[in-house]
mmCIF file of C-alpha atoms in Angstrom:
data_model
loop_
_atom_site.group_PDB
_atom_site.id
_atom_site.type_symbol
_atom_site.label_atom_id
_atom_site.label_comp_id
_atom_site.label_asym_id
_atom_site.label_seq_id
_atom_site.Cartn_x
_atom_site.Cartn_y
_atom_site.Cartn_z
ATOM 1 C CA MET A 1 -8.238 -19.363 8.268
ATOM 2 C CA SER A 2 -6.310 -19.237 11.514
ATOM 3 C CA GLU A 3 -6.632 -15.551 12.465
ATOM 4 C CA GLY A 4 -9.678 -13.295 12.764
ATOM 5 C CA GLN A 5 -12.706 -13.613 10.552
ATOM 6 C CA PRO A 6 -12.712 -14.722 6.911
ATOM 7 C CA LEU A 7 -12.228 -11.976 4.365
ATOM 8 C CA ASP A 8 -15.359 -11.437 2.290
ATOM 9 C CA LEU A 9 -14.161 -9.784 -0.892
ATOM 10 C CA GLY A 10 -17.282 -10.367 -2.950
ATOM 11 C CA THR A 11 -18.650 -6.859 -2.554
ATOM 12 C CA MET A 12 -15.375 -5.380 -3.735
ATOM 13 C CA ARG A 13 -14.740 -7.433 -6.860
ATOM 14 C CA VAL A 14 -16.344 -4.925 -9.202
ATOM 15 C CA ALA A 15 -16.447 -1.740 -7.198
ATOM 16 C CA GLY A 16 -12.798 -1.543 -6.225
ATOM 17 C CA GLY A 17 -13.786 0.365 -3.070
ATOM 18 C CA LEU A 18 -14.853 -0.545 0.445
ATOM 19 C CA PRO A 19 -17.632 -3.088 1.031
ATOM 20 C CA GLY A 20 -21.118 -2.217 -0.122
ATOM 21 C CA GLU A 21 -20.147 1.071 -1.741
ATOM 22 C CA ALA A 22 -19.715 2.498 -5.179
ATOM 23 C CA PRO A 23 -16.189 3.814 -5.654
ATOM 24 C CA GLN A 24 -15.748 7.156 -3.934
ATOM 25 C CA VAL A 25 -12.698 9.336 -4.249
ATOM 26 C CA PRO A 26 -12.526 12.307 -1.869
ATOM 27 C CA GLU A 27 -12.360 15.625 -3.677
ATOM 28 C CA ALA A 28 -9.200 17.574 -3.027
ATOM 29 C CA GLU A 29 -9.367 21.271 -2.270
ATOM 30 C CA SER A 30 -5.891 21.674 -3.684
ATOM 31 C CA GLY A 31 -3.126 19.643 -5.287
ATOM 32 C CA TRP A 32 -3.706 16.072 -6.288
ATOM 33 C CA ALA A 33 -4.703 14.442 -2.989
ATOM 34 C CA GLY A 34 -7.563 11.963 -3.109
ATOM 35 C CA ARG A 35 -7.917 11.645 -6.891
ATOM 36 C CA ALA A 36 -7.931 8.423 -8.838
ATOM 37 C CA PRO A 37 -4.747 8.338 -10.915
ATOM 38 C CA GLY A 38 -4.979 9.122 -14.568
ATOM 39 C CA GLY A 39 -1.297 8.552 -15.214
ATOM 40 C CA SER A 40 1.678 6.556 -14.065
ATOM 41 C CA LEU A 41 4.023 6.464 -11.090
ATOM 42 C CA ASP A 42 7.529 6.598 -12.523
ATOM 43 C CA GLY A 43 10.994 6.260 -11.066
ATOM 44 C CA GLU A 44 13.695 7.507 -13.403
ATOM 45 C CA GLY A 45 17.407 6.878 -12.924
ATOM 46 C CA LEU A 46 17.059 6.339 -9.181
ATOM 47 C CA VAL A 47 20.262 6.247 -7.148
ATOM 48 C CA VAL A 48 20.415 5.769 -3.365
ATOM 49 C CA ARG A 49 23.700 5.723 -1.452
ATOM 50 C CA ARG A 50 24.267 4.681 2.141
ATOM 51 C CA GLY A 51 27.676 4.706 3.783
ATOM 52 C CA GLY A 52 29.431 5.004 0.453
ATOM 53 C CA VAL A 53 27.525 2.014 -0.966
ATOM 54 C CA GLU A 54 25.011 2.378 -3.798
ATOM 55 C CA ILE A 55 21.804 0.594 -2.796
ATOM 56 C CA LEU A 56 20.082 1.587 -6.037
ATOM 57 C CA ARG A 57 22.167 2.137 -9.164
ATOM 58 C CA GLY A 58 20.213 4.053 -11.779
ATOM 59 C CA VAL A 59 16.926 2.156 -11.478
ATOM 60 C CA ASP A 60 13.918 2.867 -13.706
ATOM 61 C CA ALA A 61 10.460 1.609 -12.666
ATOM 62 C CA HIS A 62 7.043 2.443 -14.103
ATOM 63 C CA ALA A 63 3.630 1.548 -12.682
ATOM 64 C CA LEU A 64 0.302 2.093 -14.442
ATOM 65 C CA PRO A 65 -3.245 2.132 -13.045
ATOM 66 C CA GLY A 66 -4.836 -1.291 -13.336
ATOM 67 C CA ARG A 67 -1.515 -3.066 -13.945
ATOM 68 C CA PRO A 68 -0.088 -4.223 -10.597
ATOM 69 C CA LEU A 69 3.714 -4.038 -10.520
ATOM 70 C CA ALA A 70 5.816 -6.604 -8.635
ATOM 71 C CA LEU A 71 9.275 -5.661 -7.371
ATOM 72 C CA THR A 72 11.264 -8.881 -7.045
ATOM 73 C CA GLY A 73 14.829 -9.991 -6.410
ATOM 74 C CA PRO A 74 16.947 -11.632 -3.706
ATOM 75 C CA SER A 75 17.365 -10.212 -0.216
ATOM 76 C CA GLY A 76 19.563 -7.127 -0.273
ATOM 77 C CA SER A 77 18.819 -6.357 -3.921
ATOM 78 C CA GLY A 78 17.152 -3.018 -3.099
ATOM 79 C CA LYS A 79 13.420 -3.864 -3.290
ATOM 80 C CA SER A 80 12.429 -2.190 -0.021
ATOM 81 C CA THR A 81 14.572 0.857 -0.767
ATOM 82 C CA LEU A 82 13.022 1.232 -4.221
ATOM 83 C CA LEU A 83 9.520 0.953 -2.776
ATOM 84 C CA ALA A 84 10.310 3.608 -0.152
ATOM 85 C CA VAL A 85 11.649 5.972 -2.824
ATOM 86 C CA LEU A 86 8.663 5.422 -5.117
ATOM 87 C CA GLY A 87 6.331 5.962 -2.151
ATOM 88 C CA GLY A 88 7.841 9.323 -1.265
ATOM 89 C CA LEU A 89 9.316 8.161 2.041
ATOM 90 C CA LEU A 90 12.948 8.419 0.977
ATOM 91 C CA ALA A 91 14.566 10.999 -1.280
ATOM 92 C CA PRO A 92 16.914 9.558 -3.919
ATOM 93 C CA ASP A 93 20.470 10.838 -4.202
ATOM 94 C CA ALA A 94 19.969 11.061 -7.962
ATOM 95 C CA GLY A 95 17.059 10.617 -10.340
ATOM 96 C CA GLN A 96 13.426 11.495 -9.695
ATOM 97 C CA VAL A 97 9.976 10.069 -9.031
ATOM 98 C CA LEU A 98 6.963 11.391 -10.926
ATOM 99 C CA PHE A 99 3.291 10.781 -10.170
ATOM 100 C CA GLU A 100 0.997 11.835 -13.009
ATOM 101 C CA GLY A 101 3.893 13.917 -14.296
ATOM 102 C CA ARG A 102 4.347 15.759 -10.988
ATOM 103 C CA ARG A 103 7.580 15.365 -9.098
ATOM 104 C CA VAL A 104 7.250 13.435 -5.841
ATOM 105 C CA VAL A 105 9.016 15.213 -2.982
ATOM 106 C CA ALA A 106 9.731 13.016 0.045
ATOM 107 C CA GLY A 107 7.783 14.158 3.088
ATOM 108 C CA ASP A 108 5.284 16.317 1.181
ATOM 109 C CA PRO A 109 1.839 16.005 2.878
ATOM 110 C CA ASP A 110 0.059 15.610 -0.476
ATOM 111 C CA VAL A 111 2.411 12.764 -1.339
ATOM 112 C CA ARG A 112 1.573 11.010 1.940
ATOM 113 C CA ARG A 113 -2.144 11.324 1.187
ATOM 114 C CA ASP A 114 -1.941 10.011 -2.369
ATOM 115 C CA LEU A 115 0.748 7.330 -2.060
ATOM 116 C CA GLY A 116 -0.354 4.811 0.556
ATOM 117 C CA VAL A 117 2.631 2.789 1.774
ATOM 118 C CA VAL A 118 2.582 -0.413 3.854
ATOM 119 C CA LEU A 119 6.062 -1.131 5.236
ATOM 120 C CA GLN A 120 7.310 -4.395 6.718
ATOM 121 C CA GLY A 121 7.481 -2.832 10.174
ATOM 122 C CA TYR A 122 3.812 -1.767 9.828
ATOM 123 C CA GLY A 123 4.350 1.613 11.569
ATOM 124 C CA LEU A 124 1.463 1.038 13.988
ATOM 125 C CA VAL A 125 1.101 2.560 17.460
ATOM 126 C CA GLY A 126 1.064 -0.372 19.864
ATOM 127 C CA LEU A 127 -0.800 1.426 22.667
ATOM 128 C CA LEU A 128 -3.684 2.387 20.372
ATOM 129 C CA THR A 129 -6.461 0.083 19.246
ATOM 130 C CA ALA A 130 -6.698 -1.309 15.737
ATOM 131 C CA ARG A 131 -9.527 1.143 14.981
ATOM 132 C CA GLU A 132 -7.582 4.121 16.329
ATOM 133 C CA ASN A 133 -4.597 3.191 14.155
ATOM 134 C CA VAL A 134 -6.783 3.122 11.048
ATOM 135 C CA GLU A 135 -8.359 6.442 11.994
ATOM 136 C CA ILE A 136 -4.905 8.073 12.066
ATOM 137 C CA GLY A 137 -4.645 7.669 8.310
ATOM 138 C CA LEU A 138 -8.085 9.218 7.781
ATOM 139 C CA ARG A 139 -7.665 12.353 9.878
ATOM 140 C CA VAL A 140 -5.248 13.903 7.384
ATOM 141 C CA GLN A 141 -8.079 13.840 4.823
ATOM 142 C CA GLY A 142 -10.015 16.486 6.770
ATOM 143 C CA LEU A 143 -13.101 14.287 7.073
ATOM 144 C CA ALA A 144 -15.864 14.676 9.633
ATOM 145 C CA PRO A 145 -15.422 12.523 12.761
ATOM 146 C CA GLU A 146 -18.453 10.409 11.850
ATOM 147 C CA GLN A 147 -17.026 9.707 8.402
ATOM 148 C CA ILE A 148 -13.650 8.795 9.891
ATOM 149 C CA ALA A 149 -15.304 6.306 12.253
ATOM 150 C CA ASP A 150 -17.403 4.764 9.469
ATOM 151 C CA ASP A 151 -14.494 4.436 7.036
ATOM 152 C CA ALA A 152 -12.232 2.907 9.691
ATOM 153 C CA GLU A 153 -14.879 0.340 10.587
ATOM 154 C CA ARG A 154 -15.440 -0.600 6.940
ATOM 155 C CA ALA A 155 -11.709 -0.952 6.298
ATOM 156 C CA LEU A 156 -11.268 -3.282 9.283
ATOM 157 C CA HIS A 157 -14.159 -5.448 8.083
ATOM 158 C CA LEU A 158 -12.594 -5.476 4.632
ATOM 159 C CA VAL A 159 -9.405 -7.087 5.942
ATOM 160 C CA GLY A 160 -11.299 -9.511 8.163
ATOM 161 C CA LEU A 161 -10.706 -7.711 11.466
ATOM 162 C CA GLY A 162 -14.134 -6.282 12.133
ATOM 163 C CA ASP A 163 -14.170 -8.035 15.500
ATOM 164 C CA ARG A 164 -10.725 -6.746 16.503
ATOM 165 C CA GLY A 165 -11.268 -3.000 16.278
ATOM 166 C CA ASP A 166 -11.178 -2.455 20.043
ATOM 167 C CA HIS A 167 -8.079 -4.611 20.593
ATOM 168 C CA LEU A 168 -4.769 -2.898 21.308
ATOM 169 C CA VAL A 169 -2.334 -3.433 18.466
ATOM 170 C CA GLU A 170 0.270 -4.797 20.859
ATOM 171 C CA ASP A 171 -2.166 -7.596 21.742
ATOM 172 C CA LEU A 172 -2.638 -8.683 18.116
ATOM 173 C CA SER A 173 -0.591 -11.292 16.276
ATOM 174 C CA GLY A 174 1.935 -10.293 13.616
ATOM 175 C CA GLY A 175 -0.434 -11.272 10.827
ATOM 176 C CA GLN A 176 -3.281 -9.277 12.356
ATOM 177 C CA GLN A 177 -1.039 -6.249 12.766
ATOM 178 C CA GLN A 178 -0.107 -6.526 9.117
ATOM 179 C CA ARG A 179 -3.767 -6.459 8.175
ATOM 180 C CA VAL A 180 -4.398 -3.419 10.397
ATOM 181 C CA ALA A 181 -1.595 -1.631 8.541
ATOM 182 C CA LEU A 182 -3.226 -2.577 5.246
ATOM 183 C CA ALA A 183 -6.634 -1.333 6.454
ATOM 184 C CA ARG A 184 -5.063 1.978 7.488
ATOM 185 C CA VAL A 185 -3.652 2.477 3.997
ATOM 186 C CA LEU A 186 -6.794 1.395 2.121
ATOM 187 C CA ALA A 187 -9.323 3.313 4.238
ATOM 188 C CA PRO A 188 -8.681 6.737 2.575
ATOM 189 C CA ARG A 189 -8.837 5.062 -0.890
ATOM 190 C CA PRO A 190 -5.503 6.446 -2.132
ATOM 191 C CA PRO A 191 -4.894 6.412 -5.890
ATOM 192 C CA ALA A 192 -1.677 4.445 -5.373
ATOM 193 C CA VAL A 193 -0.802 1.710 -2.868
ATOM 194 C CA LEU A 194 2.749 0.438 -2.334
ATOM 195 C CA ALA A 195 3.161 -2.626 -0.118
ATOM 196 C CA ASP A 196 6.396 -4.201 1.125
ATOM 197 C CA GLU A 197 5.941 -7.984 1.564
ATOM 198 C CA PRO A 198 2.231 -7.593 2.438
ATOM 199 C CA THR A 199 1.634 -11.354 2.654
ATOM 200 C CA ALA A 200 4.800 -12.438 4.492
ATOM 201 C CA GLU A 201 3.211 -12.892 7.952
ATOM 202 C CA LEU A 202 -0.003 -14.527 6.727
ATOM 203 C CA ASP A 203 -1.170 -18.111 6.505
ATOM 204 C CA HIS A 204 -1.867 -19.467 3.014
ATOM 205 C CA GLU A 205 -5.610 -18.807 2.989
ATOM 206 C CA THR A 206 -5.324 -15.300 4.408
ATOM 207 C CA ARG A 207 -2.442 -14.556 2.048
ATOM 208 C CA ASP A 208 -4.610 -15.385 -0.956
ATOM 209 C CA ALA A 209 -7.484 -13.270 0.373
ATOM 210 C CA VAL A 210 -5.287 -10.245 1.100
ATOM 211 C CA LEU A 211 -3.585 -10.505 -2.278
ATOM 212 C CA GLY A 212 -6.984 -10.737 -3.957
ATOM 213 C CA LEU A 213 -8.086 -7.650 -2.058
ATOM 214 C CA LEU A 214 -5.072 -5.657 -3.247
ATOM 215 C CA LEU A 215 -5.426 -6.810 -6.844
ATOM 216 C CA ASP A 216 -9.140 -5.986 -6.843
ATOM 217 C CA TYR A 217 -8.335 -2.550 -5.446
ATOM 218 C CA ALA A 218 -5.919 -1.920 -8.324
ATOM 219 C CA THR A 219 -8.046 -3.299 -11.158
ATOM 220 C CA GLY A 220 -11.506 -2.166 -10.043
ATOM 221 C CA SER A 221 -13.277 1.036 -10.985
ATOM 222 C CA PRO A 222 -11.511 3.409 -10.797
ATOM 223 C CA GLU A 223 -8.283 1.613 -11.596
ATOM 224 C CA ARG A 224 -5.469 2.416 -9.200
ATOM 225 C CA ILE A 225 -1.723 1.916 -9.022
ATOM 226 C CA LEU A 226 -0.436 -1.022 -6.997
ATOM 227 C CA ILE A 227 3.233 -1.860 -6.366
ATOM 228 C CA ILE A 228 4.176 -4.926 -4.318
ATOM 229 C CA ALA A 229 7.707 -5.794 -3.211
ATOM 230 C CA THR A 230 7.754 -9.550 -2.684
ATOM 231 C CA HIS A 231 9.871 -12.682 -2.381
ATOM 232 C CA ASP A 232 6.842 -14.853 -3.110
ATOM 233 C CA PRO A 233 6.819 -16.108 -6.727
ATOM 234 C CA ASP A 234 3.070 -16.806 -6.520
ATOM 235 C CA VAL A 235 2.390 -13.186 -5.553
ATOM 236 C CA ALA A 236 4.641 -11.890 -8.334
ATOM 237 C CA ALA A 237 2.986 -14.180 -10.883
ATOM 238 C CA ARG A 238 -0.380 -12.533 -10.259
ATOM 239 C CA CYS A 239 0.988 -9.068 -11.089
ATOM 240 C CA ALA A 240 0.817 -7.732 -14.634
ATOM 241 C CA ASP A 241 4.247 -6.060 -14.666
ATOM 242 C CA HIS A 242 7.584 -6.849 -13.032
ATOM 243 C CA VAL A 243 10.863 -5.180 -12.091
ATOM 244 C CA ARG A 244 13.528 -7.613 -10.904
ATOM 245 C CA LEU A 245 16.442 -6.130 -9.000
ATOM 246 C CA LEU A 246 19.902 -7.658 -8.795
ATOM 247 C CA ASP A 247 22.526 -5.846 -6.714
ATOM 248 C CA GLY A 248 20.703 -2.546 -6.993
ATOM 249 C CA ARG A 249 20.148 -2.666 -10.742
ATOM 250 C CA VAL A 250 17.271 -3.800 -12.913
ATOM 251 C CA GLY A 251 18.067 -7.345 -14.038
ATOM 252 C CA PRO A 252 16.384 -9.812 -16.368
ATOM 253 C CA SER A 253 12.851 -10.855 -15.362
#
């Protein structure tokens, strides 16, 4: 592997959580935040318009716990837009997204806690360290500072960056930044993870390890929802379900 330390996924194969731990899902004081999903994440009749152009044209997509879903299609087909809508980052112009039968409202704090999204731009703060970036995603859980520090450290080790926690993000390579973004999303153990091209910046060996990590997270105990938007046919082939987009519509697989 060319970057960082090797990923050791062995402790996560069965547990589906962070290394050396039984699965733990934070209890929510209200709403759905922090629970393992018992139902699906569903997009129904999704339409998104930009500048008079329909980016999504009545798209349906359904993801189940334990059955990773690949969003595929050529560049410009609407994969990233669909992932953003399903992840509660973008409100559709028509249609709706449901998580466990509850409507997903873009920008809702509970949605942000339960739907962990890794975007291509990573969304990291360059002047903060890798550890501090991961801790950002944990603070919204209302955890004690000691727990936040422990969970951030475990998540960085999980993605093979245990020795990079004190490095500023701006000093890390693109592939390392991508893995920091993944650690930030996985650290709170959300019931659903949505990742946009999560292996695009990685060398072959690291790509396989990161993909294995995501698939183990989805199919472990508890089972969780995983949606991956990808151009990589090898990544798509390892997912149980598929939605292929062509010009903003669902096309043949």
